[in-house]
Amino acid sequence: MSFDHFEYKGVKFAHKVHSEKSISYVENELKVLDDDIFNVTYPKSGTNWMIEILSLIKHNGDATVCQSISSYERAPWQETIDFPEQEKKLTQPRIISSHLPHHLFAKSFFKSKAKIIYTMRNPKDIIVSLFHFTKILYIFKESENFQQLIEDFVNGNALYGSWFDHVKGWMQMKDDSRFFFITYEELLKDPRGSVVKLCKFLGKQLDDAQIDSVVKHSSFNSMKENKMSNWTQLTSDILDHAKGSFLRKGVSGDWKTHFTVAQSEYFDKIYQEKMKDLNMSFSWEQF
Ligand code: PPS
């Protein structure tokens, strides 16, 4: 995967977005508040979808904030260079996004009562989403060759490092009461049920109409129409809107239209090997 990068404790970060200082700030200096809500994902797993759901839950289903403040400002990524500026503007309970692996997460989180929502996605669909993203986001030097991208992904030669390490690292917290994990596929299959579970985890009581509103305003079509959530406000030197959309397809199983049989078999073999010690099954393995 081709982008200007540096490594921090074995993980690749992008020069224009991150710095050693910005990663170290999170790890060592960020003061986590007990009511903070962290939206943690490996890239392309549904981060922005979860930002929308959490913003709507925070505001009891009222979409006004989602339609007037950009998703990035509502739930900034803590590891980015401009996070300290964004942090000042956040209101409690703060919603903070992150793609950081478990071992680089804010040390102060582990002494707090703050909560983490970890969203995972079928890694083959992540690769497809990433493939299209490399064509439009400025940090990527050239659009990727799909076969090369699969190989880079399985070898952990990617922004934010290995997906396998990310998932295995975070699953160490699976039995912690401050940790809630869900998959993109579950969100797609049962958006309402997922919102109800999230509200329960967050201790938020919403009535039926408010839950319906969360589901409605966080749907793919609503987000695609909302300029505060669809990334269309980014200038074309950052996101090349002529070549594609950030909210691209929003489906599960798009890998079937991109992977050859041989690529799929190659990936599945490595997946089985790398995931076997985790002893867990995930919803994308059943759909
Ligand atoms: S990023 O760049 O890491 O922050 O991307 P991330 O937000 O994690 O993932 C982007 C993919 O999520 C899809 N998306 C959605 N799918 C279904 N419903 C909703 N509401 C939704 N919002 C975002 C988005 O389209 C990207 O997936 P692909 O497969 O590329 O369409």
Coordinates of C-alpha atoms and ligand atoms in Angstrom, one line a residue:
M1 CA 0.0 0.0 0.0
S2 CA 1.6 3.2 -1.2
F3 CA 1.5 6.3 1.0
D4 CA 4.0 8.5 2.7
H5 CA 4.3 6.9 6.1
F6 CA 6.2 6.5 9.3
E7 CA 6.1 3.6 11.8
Y8 CA 5.2 4.0 15.4
K9 CA 5.7 0.9 17.5
G10 CA 5.4 -1.3 14.4
V11 CA 2.3 0.3 13.0
K12 CA 2.2 2.4 9.8
F13 CA 0.7 5.9 10.0
A14 CA 0.3 8.6 7.3
H15 CA 2.6 11.6 7.4
K16 CA 0.0 14.2 6.4
V17 CA -2.6 13.0 8.9
H18 CA -0.6 11.7 11.8
S19 CA 2.7 12.5 13.6
E20 CA 4.7 10.8 16.3
K21 CA 3.5 13.6 18.5
S22 CA -0.1 13.0 17.7
I23 CA 0.0 9.3 18.4
S24 CA 2.0 9.7 21.5
Y25 CA -0.4 12.4 22.7
V26 CA -3.3 9.9 22.7
E27 CA -1.2 7.1 24.2
N28 CA 0.3 9.2 27.0
E29 CA -1.4 12.5 27.5
L30 CA -5.1 12.3 26.5
K31 CA -7.2 12.8 29.6
V32 CA -10.1 10.3 29.2
L33 CA -13.3 11.4 30.9
D34 CA -15.5 8.8 32.5
D35 CA -18.4 9.5 30.2
D36 CA -16.3 9.4 27.0
I37 CA -17.6 7.1 24.2
F38 CA -14.9 5.8 21.9
N39 CA -15.9 4.7 18.4
V40 CA -13.1 2.3 17.5
T41 CA -12.6 0.5 14.2
Y42 CA -10.1 -0.8 11.7
P43 CA -10.5 1.6 8.6
K44 CA -13.4 1.0 6.3
S45 CA -15.4 -1.0 8.8
G46 CA -18.2 1.4 9.4
T47 CA -16.7 4.2 11.4
N48 CA -18.7 7.0 9.9
W49 CA -21.9 5.0 10.2
M50 CA -21.3 4.5 13.9
I51 CA -20.5 8.2 14.3
E52 CA -24.0 8.9 12.9
I53 CA -25.7 6.4 15.1
L54 CA -23.9 7.6 18.2
S55 CA -24.5 11.3 17.4
L56 CA -28.2 10.6 17.0
I57 CA -28.4 8.5 20.2
K58 CA -26.6 11.3 22.1
H59 CA -29.2 13.8 20.8
N60 CA -32.2 11.5 21.4
G61 CA -32.9 10.9 17.7
D62 CA -32.9 14.6 16.9
A63 CA -31.0 15.0 13.5
T64 CA -30.4 18.7 13.8
V65 CA -26.8 18.3 15.0
C66 CA -26.0 15.7 12.4
Q67 CA -27.3 18.1 9.7
S68 CA -25.4 21.1 11.0
I69 CA -22.0 19.9 12.2
S70 CA -19.7 17.7 10.2
S71 CA -19.2 14.1 11.3
Y72 CA -15.5 14.8 11.7
E73 CA -16.2 17.6 14.2
R74 CA -18.8 15.6 16.0
A75 CA -16.5 12.6 16.6
P76 CA -12.9 13.5 15.6
W77 CA -10.2 10.8 15.3
Q78 CA -8.1 11.1 18.4
E79 CA -4.8 10.1 16.7
T80 CA -4.9 12.8 14.0
I81 CA -2.7 15.9 14.1
D82 CA -5.6 18.3 14.5
F83 CA -7.3 16.4 17.3
P84 CA -6.2 18.6 20.2
E85 CA -7.9 21.6 18.4
Q86 CA -11.1 19.5 17.8
E87 CA -11.0 18.2 21.3
K88 CA -11.6 21.6 22.7
K89 CA -14.9 21.9 20.9
L90 CA -16.4 18.6 22.0
T91 CA -19.4 18.5 24.4
Q92 CA -19.9 15.8 26.9
P93 CA -20.5 13.0 26.6
R94 CA -17.7 13.2 24.0
I95 CA -17.8 10.8 21.1
I96 CA -14.2 10.2 19.9
S97 CA -13.3 8.0 16.9
S98 CA -10.2 6.0 16.5
H99 CA -8.5 3.5 14.3
L100 CA -5.8 2.8 16.8
P101 CA -4.9 -0.8 17.7
H102 CA -5.4 -1.8 21.3
H103 CA -1.7 -1.6 22.2
L104 CA -1.5 2.1 21.2
F105 CA -4.7 3.2 22.8
A106 CA -4.9 6.0 25.5
K107 CA -3.4 4.6 28.7
S108 CA -5.8 6.7 30.7
F109 CA -8.7 4.9 29.2
F110 CA -7.8 1.7 31.0
K111 CA -8.2 3.5 34.4
S112 CA -11.5 5.1 33.5
K113 CA -15.1 4.2 33.2
A114 CA -15.3 5.4 29.6
K115 CA -16.8 3.0 27.0
I116 CA -15.6 1.6 23.7
I117 CA -17.8 0.5 20.8
Y118 CA -15.7 -1.6 18.4
T119 CA -17.2 -2.2 14.9
M120 CA -15.8 -4.9 12.7
R121 CA -16.5 -5.8 9.1
N122 CA -15.9 -8.7 6.8
P123 CA -12.2 -8.2 5.9
K124 CA -12.8 -9.0 2.2
D125 CA -15.3 -6.1 2.0
I126 CA -12.9 -3.9 3.9
I127 CA -10.3 -4.6 1.1
V128 CA -12.8 -3.7 -1.6
S129 CA -13.9 -0.5 0.2
L130 CA -10.2 0.4 0.7
F131 CA -9.4 -0.4 -2.9
H132 CA -11.9 2.2 -4.0
F133 CA -10.8 4.7 -1.3
T134 CA -7.2 4.6 -2.5
K135 CA -8.5 6.0 -5.8
I136 CA -10.0 9.1 -4.2
L137 CA -8.1 10.0 -1.0
Y138 CA -5.1 12.3 -1.4
I139 CA -2.8 10.4 0.9
F140 CA -2.6 7.5 -1.5
K141 CA 0.0 7.9 -4.1
E142 CA -1.6 5.8 -6.8
S143 CA -4.7 3.7 -7.1
E144 CA -3.8 0.2 -5.9
N145 CA -3.5 -3.0 -7.9
F146 CA -6.2 -5.2 -6.3
Q147 CA -3.9 -8.3 -6.0
Q148 CA -1.2 -6.2 -4.4
L149 CA -3.7 -4.7 -2.0
I150 CA -4.9 -8.2 -0.9
E151 CA -1.2 -9.2 -0.3
D152 CA -0.4 -5.9 1.6
F153 CA -3.6 -6.4 3.7
V154 CA -2.8 -9.9 4.7
N155 CA 0.8 -9.0 5.5
G156 CA -0.2 -6.0 7.6
N157 CA 1.5 -3.6 5.2
A158 CA -1.3 -1.1 5.5
L159 CA -2.3 2.1 7.2
Y160 CA -2.9 1.3 10.9
G161 CA -1.2 -2.1 10.4
S162 CA -2.6 -5.6 10.3
W163 CA -6.4 -6.1 10.5
F164 CA -5.8 -9.5 12.1
D165 CA -3.7 -7.9 14.9
H166 CA -6.3 -5.1 15.3
V167 CA -9.2 -7.5 15.8
K168 CA -7.2 -9.9 18.0
G169 CA -5.9 -7.0 20.1
W170 CA -9.3 -5.5 20.7
M171 CA -10.9 -8.9 21.4
Q172 CA -8.8 -9.1 24.5
M173 CA -11.5 -6.8 25.9
K174 CA -14.5 -8.8 24.8
D175 CA -15.6 -9.7 28.3
D176 CA -15.0 -6.2 29.7
S177 CA -18.2 -4.4 30.7
R178 CA -16.9 -1.1 29.1
F179 CA -16.5 -2.8 25.7
F180 CA -19.2 -3.5 23.2
F181 CA -18.5 -5.1 19.8
I182 CA -20.7 -5.3 16.8
T183 CA -20.3 -6.1 13.1
Y184 CA -21.2 -4.0 10.1
E185 CA -23.1 -7.0 8.9
E186 CA -25.3 -7.1 12.0
L187 CA -25.9 -3.3 11.6
L188 CA -27.1 -4.0 8.1
K189 CA -29.2 -7.0 9.0
D190 CA -30.9 -5.5 12.0
P191 CA -30.3 -1.7 12.3
R192 CA -33.1 -1.2 14.9
G193 CA -32.1 -4.1 17.1
S194 CA -28.5 -2.9 16.9
V195 CA -29.5 0.6 18.0
V196 CA -31.5 -0.8 20.9
K197 CA -28.5 -2.8 22.1
L198 CA -26.2 0.2 21.8
C199 CA -28.7 2.3 23.8
K200 CA -28.7 -0.4 26.5
F201 CA -24.9 -0.5 26.6
L202 CA -24.7 3.3 26.8
G203 CA -27.4 3.5 29.5
K204 CA -29.5 5.7 27.2
Q205 CA -33.3 5.5 27.3
L206 CA -34.9 6.4 24.0
D207 CA -38.6 5.9 23.2
D208 CA -39.8 4.0 20.1
A209 CA -40.1 7.2 18.0
Q210 CA -36.6 8.3 18.9
I211 CA -35.1 4.9 18.1
D212 CA -36.9 5.0 14.7
S213 CA -35.4 8.4 14.1
V214 CA -31.9 7.2 14.9
V215 CA -32.4 4.3 12.4
K216 CA -33.9 6.6 9.7
H217 CA -31.2 9.3 9.9
S218 CA -28.3 6.9 10.0
S219 CA -29.4 4.9 7.0
F220 CA -27.1 4.8 4.0
N221 CA -29.4 6.9 1.9
S222 CA -30.0 9.6 4.6
M223 CA -26.2 9.8 5.2
K224 CA -25.5 10.0 1.4
E225 CA -27.9 13.0 1.2
N226 CA -26.5 14.7 4.3
K227 CA -23.6 17.0 3.3
M228 CA -22.4 16.9 7.0
S229 CA -21.9 13.2 6.8
N230 CA -21.1 12.3 3.1
W231 CA -17.7 14.0 2.9
T232 CA -18.7 16.1 -0.1
Q233 CA -17.6 19.2 1.7
L234 CA -14.0 18.1 1.6
T235 CA -12.1 19.9 -1.1
S236 CA -11.1 18.0 -4.2
D237 CA -7.4 18.1 -3.4
I238 CA -8.3 15.9 -0.3
L239 CA -11.0 13.7 -1.8
D240 CA -11.3 13.5 -5.6
H241 CA -15.1 13.6 -6.0
A242 CA -14.8 13.1 -9.7
K243 CA -13.5 9.6 -9.2
G244 CA -15.9 8.3 -6.6
S245 CA -17.9 8.8 -3.4
F246 CA -16.9 8.2 0.2
L247 CA -20.4 6.7 0.8
R248 CA -19.8 4.2 -2.1
K249 CA -22.2 1.2 -1.9
G250 CA -22.9 0.4 1.7
V251 CA -23.5 -3.3 1.2
S252 CA -22.1 -6.5 2.5
G253 CA -20.6 -9.1 0.1
D254 CA -19.3 -6.7 -2.6
W255 CA -16.1 -8.8 -2.4
K256 CA -17.8 -11.3 -4.6
T257 CA -17.7 -8.9 -7.5
H258 CA -14.0 -8.1 -7.0
F259 CA -12.2 -11.2 -5.8
T260 CA -11.4 -14.0 -8.2
V261 CA -12.0 -17.6 -6.9
A262 CA -8.2 -17.9 -6.5
Q263 CA -7.9 -14.6 -4.6
S264 CA -10.8 -15.6 -2.3
E265 CA -9.3 -19.1 -1.6
Y266 CA -5.9 -17.5 -0.9
F267 CA -7.5 -15.0 1.5
D268 CA -9.6 -17.6 3.2
K269 CA -6.6 -19.9 3.9
I270 CA -4.7 -17.1 5.5
Y271 CA -7.8 -16.0 7.4
Q272 CA -8.3 -19.5 8.9
E273 CA -4.6 -19.7 9.9
K274 CA -4.4 -16.3 11.5
M275 CA -7.8 -16.3 13.2
K276 CA -7.8 -19.9 14.6
D277 CA -6.3 -19.0 18.0
L278 CA -9.0 -16.4 18.6
N279 CA -11.6 -19.2 18.8
M280 CA -14.5 -16.9 17.9
S281 CA -16.9 -16.8 14.9
F282 CA -18.1 -13.7 13.3
S283 CA -21.4 -12.8 11.6
W284 CA -19.8 -12.3 8.2
E285 CA -18.8 -16.0 8.3
Q286 CA -22.5 -17.0 8.4
F287 CA -24.0 -14.6 5.8
Ligands
PPS1 S1 -13.1 5.3 7.1 O1 -12.5 6.0 5.9 O2 -12.2 4.3 7.7 O3 -13.5 6.2 8.1 O4 -14.3 4.5 6.5 P1 -15.5 3.9 7.4 O5 -16.5 4.9 7.7 O6 -15.0 3.0 8.4 O7 -16.2 2.9 6.3 C1 -16.7 3.4 5.0 C2 -17.6 2.3 4.5 O8 -18.8 2.3 5.3 C3 -19.9 2.5 4.4 N1 -21.0 3.2 5.1 C4 -22.2 2.7 5.3 N2 -22.7 1.5 4.9 C5 -24.0 1.2 5.2 N3 -24.9 2.1 5.8 C6 -24.4 3.3 6.2 N4 -25.2 4.2 6.8 C7 -23.0 3.6 5.9 N5 -22.2 4.7 6.1 C8 -21.0 4.4 5.6 C9 -19.3 3.3 3.3 O9 -20.2 3.3 2.2 C10 -18.0 2.5 3.1 O10 -18.2 1.2 2.5 P2 -18.2 0.9 1.0 O11 -18.2 -0.6 0.9 O12 -17.0 1.5 0.4 O13 -19.5 1.5 0.4

